[in-house]
Short mmCIF file of N, CA and C in Angstrom, two decimals:
data_model
loop_
_atom_site.label_atom_id
_atom_site.label_comp_id
_atom_site.label_asym_id
_atom_site.label_seq_id
_atom_site.Cartn_x
_atom_site.Cartn_y
_atom_site.Cartn_z
N UNK A 8 110.29 120.67 82.63
CA UNK A 8 111.15 121.27 83.51
C UNK A 8 110.81 120.51 85.00
N UNK A 9 111.84 119.81 85.83
CA UNK A 9 111.26 119.25 86.84
C UNK A 9 111.50 120.33 88.16
N UNK A 10 110.39 120.37 89.09
CA UNK A 10 110.62 121.44 89.84
C UNK A 10 111.28 120.90 91.29
N UNK A 11 112.03 121.58 91.95
CA UNK A 11 112.77 121.13 92.96
C UNK A 11 111.71 121.07 94.35
N UNK A 12 112.25 120.48 95.45
CA UNK A 12 111.50 120.41 96.45
C UNK A 12 111.16 121.81 97.02
N UNK A 13 112.07 122.79 96.76
CA UNK A 13 112.03 123.81 97.49
C UNK A 13 110.99 124.75 96.38
N UNK A 14 110.91 124.45 95.11
CA UNK A 14 109.81 125.01 94.60
C UNK A 14 108.34 124.70 94.77
N UNK A 15 108.28 123.40 95.03
CA UNK A 15 107.03 122.89 95.33
C UNK A 15 106.60 123.24 96.58
N UNK A 16 107.55 123.45 97.61
CA UNK A 16 107.00 124.11 98.94
C UNK A 16 106.59 125.48 98.83
N UNK A 17 107.43 126.08 98.19
CA UNK A 17 107.12 127.75 97.97
C UNK A 17 105.97 127.83 97.18
N UNK A 18 105.63 126.98 96.12
CA UNK A 18 104.43 127.20 95.28
C UNK A 18 103.17 127.09 96.43
N UNK A 19 103.21 126.11 97.51
CA UNK A 19 102.24 125.90 98.52
C UNK A 19 102.11 126.93 99.73
N UNK A 20 103.12 127.92 99.70
CA UNK A 20 103.19 129.19 100.69
C UNK A 20 104.07 128.29 101.80
N UNK A 21 104.73 127.28 101.73
CA UNK A 21 105.61 126.86 102.78
C UNK A 21 107.28 126.93 102.48
N UNK A 22 107.63 127.28 103.65
CA UNK A 22 109.22 127.91 103.68
C UNK A 22 109.79 126.86 104.45
N UNK A 23 111.15 126.29 104.09
CA UNK A 23 111.77 125.49 104.72
C UNK A 23 113.30 126.02 104.90
N UNK A 24 113.83 125.82 106.00
CA UNK A 24 115.11 126.48 106.29
C UNK A 24 116.22 125.56 105.55
N UNK A 25 117.34 126.09 105.11
CA UNK A 25 118.42 125.32 104.39
C UNK A 25 118.61 123.90 105.09
N UNK A 26 118.65 123.87 106.39
CA UNK A 26 119.08 122.57 107.16
C UNK A 26 117.86 121.55 107.06
N UNK A 27 116.71 122.05 106.60
CA UNK A 27 115.68 120.98 106.56
C UNK A 27 115.55 120.34 104.90
N UNK A 28 116.21 121.58 104.13
CA UNK A 28 115.84 120.88 102.70
C UNK A 28 116.53 119.48 102.33
N UNK A 29 117.62 119.11 102.58
CA UNK A 29 118.14 117.85 102.36
C UNK A 29 117.50 116.81 102.82
N UNK A 30 116.90 116.77 104.15
CA UNK A 30 116.05 115.99 104.97
C UNK A 30 114.70 115.84 103.97
N UNK A 31 113.96 116.96 103.86
CA UNK A 31 112.78 116.81 103.02
C UNK A 31 112.96 116.33 101.59
N UNK A 32 114.10 116.45 100.98
CA UNK A 32 114.59 116.02 99.49
C UNK A 32 114.81 114.41 99.71
N UNK A 33 115.29 113.91 100.67
CA UNK A 33 115.33 112.56 101.02
C UNK A 33 114.11 111.92 100.83
N UNK A 34 113.28 112.43 101.93
CA UNK A 34 111.75 111.80 102.40
C UNK A 34 111.18 111.97 101.02
N UNK A 35 111.19 113.00 100.18
CA UNK A 35 110.21 113.24 99.20
C UNK A 35 110.80 111.84 98.13
N UNK A 36 111.90 111.69 97.97
CA UNK A 36 112.49 110.73 97.14
C UNK A 36 111.99 109.31 97.33
N UNK A 37 111.96 108.91 98.70
CA UNK A 37 111.48 108.05 99.25
C UNK A 37 110.04 107.72 99.18
N UNK A 38 109.30 108.51 99.31
CA UNK A 38 107.89 108.54 99.03
C UNK A 38 107.58 108.11 97.54
N UNK A 39 108.42 108.69 96.67
CA UNK A 39 108.20 108.61 95.23
C UNK A 39 108.62 107.34 94.77
N UNK A 40 109.64 106.94 95.67
CA UNK A 40 110.16 105.13 95.18
C UNK A 40 108.96 104.58 95.61
N UNK A 41 108.41 104.90 96.73
CA UNK A 41 107.07 103.75 97.13
C UNK A 41 106.01 103.99 96.26
N UNK A 42 105.66 105.08 95.78
CA UNK A 42 104.64 105.14 94.61
C UNK A 42 104.93 104.48 93.56
N UNK A 43 106.23 104.77 93.12
CA UNK A 43 106.80 103.81 91.64
C UNK A 43 106.48 102.30 91.88
N UNK A 44 106.72 101.86 93.12
CA UNK A 44 106.69 100.25 93.36
C UNK A 44 105.39 99.91 93.38
N UNK A 45 104.31 100.91 93.97
CA UNK A 45 102.83 100.43 93.74
C UNK A 45 102.29 100.20 92.37
N UNK A 46 102.88 100.92 91.39
CA UNK A 46 102.36 100.78 89.92
C UNK A 46 102.74 99.26 89.62
N UNK A 47 103.91 98.52 89.94
CA UNK A 47 104.31 97.26 89.74
C UNK A 47 103.91 96.31 90.81
N UNK A 48 103.16 96.42 91.60
CA UNK A 48 102.98 95.70 92.76
C UNK A 48 101.30 95.09 92.54
N UNK A 49 101.27 93.96 93.12
CA UNK A 49 99.83 93.12 93.08
C UNK A 49 99.00 93.85 94.25
N UNK A 50 97.93 93.85 94.04
CA UNK A 50 97.17 94.75 95.12
C UNK A 50 97.34 93.62 96.45
N UNK A 51 97.12 92.68 96.38
CA UNK A 51 97.18 91.64 97.41
C UNK A 51 98.38 91.51 98.58
N UNK A 52 99.39 92.32 97.83
CA UNK A 52 100.45 92.75 98.62
C UNK A 52 100.56 93.91 99.26
N UNK A 53 99.74 94.92 99.20
CA UNK A 53 99.49 96.23 100.07
C UNK A 53 98.41 96.04 100.83
N UNK A 54 97.99 95.14 101.53
CA UNK A 54 96.68 95.26 102.45
C UNK A 54 97.14 96.21 103.58
N UNK A 55 96.30 97.10 103.94
CA UNK A 55 96.52 97.89 104.85
C UNK A 55 95.17 97.90 106.15
N UNK A 56 95.85 97.95 107.37
CA UNK A 56 94.78 97.89 108.14
C UNK A 56 94.76 99.05 109.17
N UNK A 57 93.99 99.90 109.66
CA UNK A 57 94.05 101.07 110.40
C UNK A 57 92.92 100.63 111.66
N UNK A 58 93.57 101.19 112.60
CA UNK A 58 92.82 100.98 114.16
C UNK A 58 92.54 102.48 114.59
N UNK A 59 91.33 102.84 114.73
CA UNK A 59 90.98 104.13 115.53
C UNK A 59 90.88 103.80 116.90
N UNK A 60 91.71 104.33 117.68
CA UNK A 60 91.61 104.22 119.20
C UNK A 60 91.49 105.80 119.57
N UNK A 61 90.25 106.12 119.96
CA UNK A 61 89.73 107.33 120.51
C UNK A 61 90.90 107.84 121.70
N UNK A 62 91.43 108.73 121.85
CA UNK A 62 92.43 109.10 122.62
C UNK A 62 93.51 108.64 122.80
N UNK A 63 93.54 107.64 121.74
CA UNK A 63 95.02 106.51 121.75
C UNK A 63 96.12 106.89 121.38
N UNK A 64 96.46 108.16 121.17
CA UNK A 64 97.76 108.94 120.85
C UNK A 64 98.49 108.69 121.96
N UNK A 65 98.14 108.26 122.90
CA UNK A 65 99.27 108.28 124.00
C UNK A 65 99.39 106.99 124.43
N UNK A 66 98.94 105.72 123.49
CA UNK A 66 99.33 104.36 123.86
C UNK A 66 100.30 103.89 122.91
N UNK A 67 101.20 102.99 123.50
CA UNK A 67 102.49 102.56 122.51
C UNK A 67 102.03 101.00 122.39
#
């Protein structure tokens, strides 16, 4: 049995309004699709770079 997004959130103690559930479902599906794409991708195609700028949350 596949759990719904509501079931998953409630199992973690998180409640979501009826208005937010469709948005969360869409985002969850997008993340799942990206994860599935990673299984078939060459590692060199997914290089990631991170920059830590102390106090940089206000920099655009």
